Coordinates of C-alpha atoms in Angstrom, one line a residue:
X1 CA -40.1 13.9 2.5
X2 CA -39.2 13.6 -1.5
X3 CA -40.8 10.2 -2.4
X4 CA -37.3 9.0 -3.9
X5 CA -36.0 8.6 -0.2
X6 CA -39.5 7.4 1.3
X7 CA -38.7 4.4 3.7
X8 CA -38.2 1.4 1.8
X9 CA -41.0 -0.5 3.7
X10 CA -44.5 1.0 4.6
X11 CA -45.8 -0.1 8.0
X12 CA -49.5 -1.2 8.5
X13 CA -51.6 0.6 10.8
X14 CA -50.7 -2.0 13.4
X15 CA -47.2 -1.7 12.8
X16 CA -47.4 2.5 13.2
X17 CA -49.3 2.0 16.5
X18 CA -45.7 0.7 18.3
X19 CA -43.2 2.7 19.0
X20 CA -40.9 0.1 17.0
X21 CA -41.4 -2.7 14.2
X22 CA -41.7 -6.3 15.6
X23 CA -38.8 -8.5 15.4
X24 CA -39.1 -12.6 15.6
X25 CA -37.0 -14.1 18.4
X26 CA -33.9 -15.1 16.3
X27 CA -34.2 -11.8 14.9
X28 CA -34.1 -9.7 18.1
X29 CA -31.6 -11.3 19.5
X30 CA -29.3 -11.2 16.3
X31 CA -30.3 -7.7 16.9
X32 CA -28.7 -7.6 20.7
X33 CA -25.3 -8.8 19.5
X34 CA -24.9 -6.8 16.5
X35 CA -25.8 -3.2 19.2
X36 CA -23.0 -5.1 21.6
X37 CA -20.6 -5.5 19.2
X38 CA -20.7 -2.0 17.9
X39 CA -20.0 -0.2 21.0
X40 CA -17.5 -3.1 22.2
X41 CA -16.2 -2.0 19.3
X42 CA -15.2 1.7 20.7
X43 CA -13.0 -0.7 23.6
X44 CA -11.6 -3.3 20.7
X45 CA -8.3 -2.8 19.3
X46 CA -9.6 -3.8 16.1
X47 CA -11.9 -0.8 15.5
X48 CA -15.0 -1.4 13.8
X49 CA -13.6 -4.6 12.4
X50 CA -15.8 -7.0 14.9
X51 CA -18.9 -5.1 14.2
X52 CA -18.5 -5.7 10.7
X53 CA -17.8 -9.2 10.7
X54 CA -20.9 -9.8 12.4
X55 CA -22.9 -7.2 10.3
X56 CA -21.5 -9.0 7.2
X57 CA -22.3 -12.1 8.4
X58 CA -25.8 -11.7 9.3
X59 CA -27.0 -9.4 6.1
X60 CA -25.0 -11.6 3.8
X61 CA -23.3 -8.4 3.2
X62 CA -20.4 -8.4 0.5
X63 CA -18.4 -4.9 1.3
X64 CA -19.1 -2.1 2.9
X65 CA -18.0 0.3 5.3
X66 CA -18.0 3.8 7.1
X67 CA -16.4 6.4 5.2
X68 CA -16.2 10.2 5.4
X69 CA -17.3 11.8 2.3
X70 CA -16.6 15.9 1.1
X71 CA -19.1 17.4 -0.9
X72 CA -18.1 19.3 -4.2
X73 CA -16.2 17.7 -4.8
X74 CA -17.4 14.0 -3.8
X75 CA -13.8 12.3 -2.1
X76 CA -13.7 10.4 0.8
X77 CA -11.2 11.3 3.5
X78 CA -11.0 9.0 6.0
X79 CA -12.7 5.3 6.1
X80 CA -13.2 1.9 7.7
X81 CA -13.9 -0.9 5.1
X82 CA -14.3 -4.6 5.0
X83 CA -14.8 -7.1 2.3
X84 CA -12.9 -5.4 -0.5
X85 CA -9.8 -7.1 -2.6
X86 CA -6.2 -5.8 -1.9
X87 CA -5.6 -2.9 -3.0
X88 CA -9.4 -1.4 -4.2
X89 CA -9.3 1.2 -1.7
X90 CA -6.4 2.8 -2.9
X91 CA -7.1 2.5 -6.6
X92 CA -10.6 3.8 -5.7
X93 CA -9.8 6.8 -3.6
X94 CA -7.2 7.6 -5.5
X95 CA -9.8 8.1 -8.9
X96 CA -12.5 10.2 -9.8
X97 CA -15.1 7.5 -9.0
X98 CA -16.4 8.3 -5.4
X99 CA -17.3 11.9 -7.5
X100 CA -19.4 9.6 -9.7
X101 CA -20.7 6.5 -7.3
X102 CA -24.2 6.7 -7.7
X103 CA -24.4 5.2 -3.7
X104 CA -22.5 7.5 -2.0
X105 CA -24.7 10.4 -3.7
X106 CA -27.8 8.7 -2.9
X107 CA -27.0 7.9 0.6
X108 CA -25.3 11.3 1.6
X109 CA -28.6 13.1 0.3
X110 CA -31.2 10.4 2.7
X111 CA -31.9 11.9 5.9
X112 CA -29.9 11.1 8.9
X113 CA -30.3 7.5 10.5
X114 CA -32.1 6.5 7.6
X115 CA -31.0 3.7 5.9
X116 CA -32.2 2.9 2.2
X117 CA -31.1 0.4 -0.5
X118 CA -31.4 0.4 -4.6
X119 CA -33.6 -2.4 -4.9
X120 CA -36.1 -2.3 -2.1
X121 CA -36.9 -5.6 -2.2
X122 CA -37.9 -6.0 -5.9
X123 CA -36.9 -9.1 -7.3
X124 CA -37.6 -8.2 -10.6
X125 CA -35.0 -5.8 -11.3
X126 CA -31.0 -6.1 -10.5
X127 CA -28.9 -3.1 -9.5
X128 CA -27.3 -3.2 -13.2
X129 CA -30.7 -1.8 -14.6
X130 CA -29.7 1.6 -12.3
X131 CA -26.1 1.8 -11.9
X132 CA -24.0 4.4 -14.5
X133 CA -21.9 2.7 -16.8
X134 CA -18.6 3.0 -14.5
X135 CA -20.5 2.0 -11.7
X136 CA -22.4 -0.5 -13.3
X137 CA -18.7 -2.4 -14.6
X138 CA -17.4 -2.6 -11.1
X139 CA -20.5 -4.3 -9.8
X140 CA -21.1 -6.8 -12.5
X141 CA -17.1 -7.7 -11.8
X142 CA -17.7 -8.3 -7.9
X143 CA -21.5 -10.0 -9.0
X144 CA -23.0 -6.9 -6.7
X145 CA -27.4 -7.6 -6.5
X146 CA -28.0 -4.8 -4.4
X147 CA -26.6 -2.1 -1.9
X148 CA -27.7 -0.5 1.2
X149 CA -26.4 2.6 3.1
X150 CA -27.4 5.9 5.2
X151 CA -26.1 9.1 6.4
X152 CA -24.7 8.8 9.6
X153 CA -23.9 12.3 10.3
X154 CA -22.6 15.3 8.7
X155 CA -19.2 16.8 11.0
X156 CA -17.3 20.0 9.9
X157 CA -18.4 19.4 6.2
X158 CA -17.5 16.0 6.2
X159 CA -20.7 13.5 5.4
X160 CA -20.2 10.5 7.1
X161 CA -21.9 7.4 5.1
X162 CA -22.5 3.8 6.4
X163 CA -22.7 1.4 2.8
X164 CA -22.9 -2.2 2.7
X165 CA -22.9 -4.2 -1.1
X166 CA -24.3 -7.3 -1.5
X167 CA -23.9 -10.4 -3.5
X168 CA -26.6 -11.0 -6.0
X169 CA -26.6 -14.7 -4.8
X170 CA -28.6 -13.8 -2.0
X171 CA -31.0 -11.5 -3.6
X172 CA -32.0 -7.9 -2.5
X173 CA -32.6 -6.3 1.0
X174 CA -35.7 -7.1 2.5
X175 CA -38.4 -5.5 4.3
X176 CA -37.1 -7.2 7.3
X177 CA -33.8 -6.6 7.2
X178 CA -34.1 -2.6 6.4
X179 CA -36.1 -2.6 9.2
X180 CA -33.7 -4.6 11.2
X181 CA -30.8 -1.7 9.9
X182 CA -33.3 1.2 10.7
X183 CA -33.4 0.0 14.9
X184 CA -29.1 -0.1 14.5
X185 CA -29.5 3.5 12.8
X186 CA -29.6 5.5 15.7
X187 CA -26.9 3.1 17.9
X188 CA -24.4 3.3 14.5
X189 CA -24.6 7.0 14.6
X190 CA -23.5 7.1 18.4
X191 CA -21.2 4.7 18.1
X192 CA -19.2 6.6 15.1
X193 CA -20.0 10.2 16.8
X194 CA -17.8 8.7 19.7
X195 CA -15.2 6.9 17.6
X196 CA -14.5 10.6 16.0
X197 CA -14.4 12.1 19.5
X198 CA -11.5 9.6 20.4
X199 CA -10.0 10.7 16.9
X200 CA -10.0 14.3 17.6
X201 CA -8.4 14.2 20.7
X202 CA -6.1 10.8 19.7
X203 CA -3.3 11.3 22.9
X204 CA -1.2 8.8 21.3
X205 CA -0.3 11.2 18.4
X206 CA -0.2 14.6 20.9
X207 CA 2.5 12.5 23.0
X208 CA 4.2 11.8 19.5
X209 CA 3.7 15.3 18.1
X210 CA 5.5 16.5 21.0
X211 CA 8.2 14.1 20.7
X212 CA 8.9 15.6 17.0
X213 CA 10.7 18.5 18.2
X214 CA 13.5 16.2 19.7
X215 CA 14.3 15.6 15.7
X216 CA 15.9 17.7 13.7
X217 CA 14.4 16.1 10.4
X218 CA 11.2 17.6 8.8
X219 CA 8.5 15.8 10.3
X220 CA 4.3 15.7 10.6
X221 CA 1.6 13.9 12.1
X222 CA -1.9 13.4 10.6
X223 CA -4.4 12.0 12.9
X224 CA -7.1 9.4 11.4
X225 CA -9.1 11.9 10.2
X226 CA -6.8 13.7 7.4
X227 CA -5.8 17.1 9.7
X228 CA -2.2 18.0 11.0
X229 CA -2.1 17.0 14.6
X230 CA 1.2 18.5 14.1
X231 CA 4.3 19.5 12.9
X232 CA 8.1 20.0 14.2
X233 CA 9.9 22.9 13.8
X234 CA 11.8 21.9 11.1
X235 CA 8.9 20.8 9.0
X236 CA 7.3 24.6 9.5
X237 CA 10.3 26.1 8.5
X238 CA 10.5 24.3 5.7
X239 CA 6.8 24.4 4.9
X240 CA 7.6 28.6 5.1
X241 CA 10.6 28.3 2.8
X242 CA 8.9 26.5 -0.1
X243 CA 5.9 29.1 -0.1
X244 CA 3.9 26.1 -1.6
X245 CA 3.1 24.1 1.3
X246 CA 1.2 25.5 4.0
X247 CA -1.8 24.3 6.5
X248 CA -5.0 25.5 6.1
X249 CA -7.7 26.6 8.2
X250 CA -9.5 23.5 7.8
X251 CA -6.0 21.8 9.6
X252 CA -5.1 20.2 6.5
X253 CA -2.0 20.1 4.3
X254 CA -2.3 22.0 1.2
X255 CA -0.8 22.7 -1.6
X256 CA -1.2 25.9 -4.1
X257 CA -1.7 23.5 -7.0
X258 CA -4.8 22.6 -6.1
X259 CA -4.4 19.1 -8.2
X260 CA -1.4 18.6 -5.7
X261 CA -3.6 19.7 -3.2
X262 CA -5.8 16.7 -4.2
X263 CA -3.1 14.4 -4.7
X264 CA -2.2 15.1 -1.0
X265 CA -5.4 14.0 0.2
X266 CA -5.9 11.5 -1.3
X267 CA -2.8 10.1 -0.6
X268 CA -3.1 10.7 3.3
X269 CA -6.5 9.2 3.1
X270 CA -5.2 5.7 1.7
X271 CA -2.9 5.9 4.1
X272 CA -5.7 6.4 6.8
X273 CA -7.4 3.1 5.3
X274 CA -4.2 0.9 5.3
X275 CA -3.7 1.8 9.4
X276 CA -7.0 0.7 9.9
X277 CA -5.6 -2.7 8.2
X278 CA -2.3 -2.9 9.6
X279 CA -0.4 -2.1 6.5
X280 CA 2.5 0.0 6.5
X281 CA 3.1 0.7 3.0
X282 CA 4.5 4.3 2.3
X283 CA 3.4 6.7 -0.3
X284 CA 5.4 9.7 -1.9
X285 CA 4.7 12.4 -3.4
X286 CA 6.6 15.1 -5.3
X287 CA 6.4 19.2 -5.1
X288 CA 8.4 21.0 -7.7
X289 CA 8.6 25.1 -6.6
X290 CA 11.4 26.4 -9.3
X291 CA 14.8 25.1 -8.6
X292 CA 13.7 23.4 -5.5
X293 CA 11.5 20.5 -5.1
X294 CA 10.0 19.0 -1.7
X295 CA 9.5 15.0 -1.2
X296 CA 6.5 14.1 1.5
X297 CA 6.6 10.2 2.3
X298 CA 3.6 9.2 4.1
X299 CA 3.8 6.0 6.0
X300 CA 0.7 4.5 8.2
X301 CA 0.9 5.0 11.7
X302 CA -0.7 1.8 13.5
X303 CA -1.0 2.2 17.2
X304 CA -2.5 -0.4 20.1
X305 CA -5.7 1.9 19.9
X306 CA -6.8 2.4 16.5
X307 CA -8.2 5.6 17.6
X308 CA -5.4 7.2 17.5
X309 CA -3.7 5.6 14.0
X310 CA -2.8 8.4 11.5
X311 CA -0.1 9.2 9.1
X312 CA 3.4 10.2 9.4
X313 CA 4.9 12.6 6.9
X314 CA 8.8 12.8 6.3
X315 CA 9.6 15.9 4.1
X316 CA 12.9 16.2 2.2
X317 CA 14.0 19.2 0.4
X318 CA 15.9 18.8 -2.8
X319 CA 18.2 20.7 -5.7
X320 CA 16.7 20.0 -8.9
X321 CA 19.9 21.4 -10.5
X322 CA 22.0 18.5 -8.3
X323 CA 22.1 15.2 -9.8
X324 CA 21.5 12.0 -7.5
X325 CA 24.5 10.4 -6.2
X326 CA 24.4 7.1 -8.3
X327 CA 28.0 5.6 -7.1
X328 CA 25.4 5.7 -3.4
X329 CA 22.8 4.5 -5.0
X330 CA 24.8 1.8 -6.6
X331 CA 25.9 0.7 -3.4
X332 CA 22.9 0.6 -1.0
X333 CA 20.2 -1.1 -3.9
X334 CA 22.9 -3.7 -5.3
X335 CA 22.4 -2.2 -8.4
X336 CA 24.4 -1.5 -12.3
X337 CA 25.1 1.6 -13.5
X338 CA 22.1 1.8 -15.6
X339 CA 19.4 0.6 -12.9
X340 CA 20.8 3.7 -10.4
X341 CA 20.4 5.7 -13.2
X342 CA 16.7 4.9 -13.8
X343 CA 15.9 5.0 -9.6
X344 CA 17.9 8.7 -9.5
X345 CA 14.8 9.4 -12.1
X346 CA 12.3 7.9 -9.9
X347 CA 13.8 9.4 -6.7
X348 CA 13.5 12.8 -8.5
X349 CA 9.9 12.2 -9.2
X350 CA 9.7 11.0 -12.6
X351 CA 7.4 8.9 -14.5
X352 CA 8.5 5.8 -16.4
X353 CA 7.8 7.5 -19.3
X354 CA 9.8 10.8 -18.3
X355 CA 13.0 8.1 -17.4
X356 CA 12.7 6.3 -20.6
X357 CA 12.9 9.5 -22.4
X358 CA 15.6 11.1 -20.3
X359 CA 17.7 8.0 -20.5
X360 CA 17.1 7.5 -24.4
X361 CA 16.0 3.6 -23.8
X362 CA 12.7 2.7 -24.5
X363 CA 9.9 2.2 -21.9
X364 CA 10.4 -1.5 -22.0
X365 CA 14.0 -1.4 -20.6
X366 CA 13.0 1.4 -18.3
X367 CA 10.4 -1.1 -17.0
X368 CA 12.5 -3.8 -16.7
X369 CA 15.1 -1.8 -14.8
X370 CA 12.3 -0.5 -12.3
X371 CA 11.5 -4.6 -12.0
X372 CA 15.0 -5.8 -10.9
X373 CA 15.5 -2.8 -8.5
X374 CA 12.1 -3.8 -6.9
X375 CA 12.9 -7.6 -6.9
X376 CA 17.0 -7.3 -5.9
X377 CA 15.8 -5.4 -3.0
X378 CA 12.9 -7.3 -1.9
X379 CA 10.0 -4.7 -2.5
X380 CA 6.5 -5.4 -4.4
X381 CA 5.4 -1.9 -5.2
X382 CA 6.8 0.7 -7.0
X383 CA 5.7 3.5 -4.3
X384 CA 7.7 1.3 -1.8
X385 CA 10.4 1.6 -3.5
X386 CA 10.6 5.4 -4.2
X387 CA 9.7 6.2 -0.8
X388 CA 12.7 3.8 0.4
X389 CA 15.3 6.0 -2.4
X390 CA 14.0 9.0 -1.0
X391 CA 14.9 8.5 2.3
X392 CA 18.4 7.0 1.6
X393 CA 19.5 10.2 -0.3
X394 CA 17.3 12.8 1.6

């Protein structure tokens, strides 16, 4: 075994003589409710949520989660987190850091069920003396001392990764408590090799999937781990007509641009995250293919069970050559002339930038327009707002 990923506490010869390392009494049986609260958590309709609470509470954990991680490149696809502010995951999935997080290449690279942490129990160093210089910004901004994680099992060329951060208030991992993470090792990996079972075959969305054929508008279902569960008629059909879209062997939705492509997945996998939270805040995205240009607005899908939570993807077709309808868009957003004017350029997929220079007003007034639409019609992000234009005009 390379020496970098040697466990992170040798045993004494006393210690290597039973079959597993001795635990005190409050130890053990903090040990008993953490392995009851991660398979509860396969019956609990909050997911993994319980089992992190109590993880979090008894590591002094700061964030974390369980995360499936492609390799070349380094994105994650689907996720259940805890402890980060609102809106992180989204920022963060949808950069080029998880290519470049120095913890998710470490732990994806330990062996299975194997947990290991930065520090190791040295008190004489802080994770800032390892940590890149992008890494190393967002740590010292959260106070991060140390962080922990393993591989919990590699699936269909998906790496899955359990991580947990921790504040450097309460110093590095321990002996103890590495050893205390390497006796949950083997119970995490059962209990997430199970949670993606229920994924895979997620009845909630088949039932729904069948349903989409009753509706004549272009319609798909992703279940919680990124791939089509499936699609209506008239989303294939239109999926064939654009000759850009298609599904790919690995079931997901792809584009021939491959930074589309990426764009897509990303999208869909924030998405993924936000079910797991509750939070049904749509995303749109934009596919221009000559004269014709296709609209996909994801929205979470949050179900009783959150095994079966996924994504649901509304396609609209549009004209390029057709201008928006801005005596429509006038009326339904309770907007002037000049603010339907700047949401036909964001309903047509255009940056700020792009509307400003369309319009011939600077970016400031652009701005400002994009602010009253947002706050006349009671919206707090942008992408809420496009998504909403898009499918009053689609």
């Amino acid at each position: 075994m390379n020496d970098h990923f040697s466990p992170a506490n040798p045993q004494t010869d006393q210690q290597a003589s039973l079959p597993f390392p001795a635990l005190k009494g409050e130890e053990l049986h903090a040990y008993n409710e953490l392995v009851s609260t991660l398979y509860r958590s396969l019956h609990n309709n909050a997911g993994f949520q319980h089992f992190f609470d109590a993880f979090q509470k008894h590591f002094k954990a700061l964030q974390g989660g369980i995360l499936g991680v492609t390799a070349n490149p380094q994105r994650i696809v689907y996720g259940w987190t805890f402890g980060y502010p609102d809106g992180f995951e989204e920022w963060y999935i949808n950069s080029d850091l998880p290519e470049r997080d120095e913890a998710l290449t470490r732990y994806v690279q330990l062996p299975p069920r194997q947990f290991d942490s930065f520090l190791r129990g040295d008190v004489s160093r802080t994770i800032l003396d390892i940590l890149g210089p992008e890494s190393r910004a967002w740590a010292e901004s959260v106070g991060m001392g140390d962080s922990t994680g393993m591989l919990v099992t590699r699936e269909d060329g998906v790496n899955v990764v359990f991580m947990a951060n921790r504040h450097q208030d309460h110093g590095p991992y321990t002996d103890s408590e590495l050893l205390q993470m390497n006796l949950l090792a083997p119970h995490i990996e059962n209990a997430v090799a199970l949670h993606l079972k229920l994924y895979q075959s997620s009845s909630d969305n088949e039932n729904l999937a069948m349903a989409l054929n009753h509706v004549h508008k272009p319609l798909m279902v992703f279940n919680a781990l990124g791939n089509v569960a499936e699609a209506n008629n008239a989303a294939r059909a239109l999926l064939d007509s654009t000759g850009n879209l298609f599904v790919g062997e690995d079931r997901r939705l792809h584009s021939r641009d491959r930074r589309m492509t990426r764009k897509l997945h990303d999208a869909i996998t924030t998405c993924i995250v936000l079910s797991h939270k509750g939070v049904l805040e749509s995303q749109t995205l934009f596919i221009q293919n000559g004269q014709a240009r296709v609209s996909v607005c994801l929205t979470p899908l949050v179900t009783e069970h959150p095994e079966n939570n996924g994504v649901l993807a509304e396609l609209f077709s549009f004209d390029t050559t057709l201008s928006p309808d801005l005596d429509k868009l006038q009326s339904l957003f309770q907007c002037s002339p000049a603010e339907a004017a700047v949401a036909g350029g964001l309903m047509r997929g255009l940056s700020t930038n792009d509307i400003a220079e369309e319009r011939h007003i600077s970016i400031h007034t652009a701005r400002q327009h994009i602010k009253s639409l947002l706050a006349k019609n009671g919206y707090r992000k942008q992408t809420e707002l496009v998504s909403m234009l898009v499918r009053a005009l689609g």
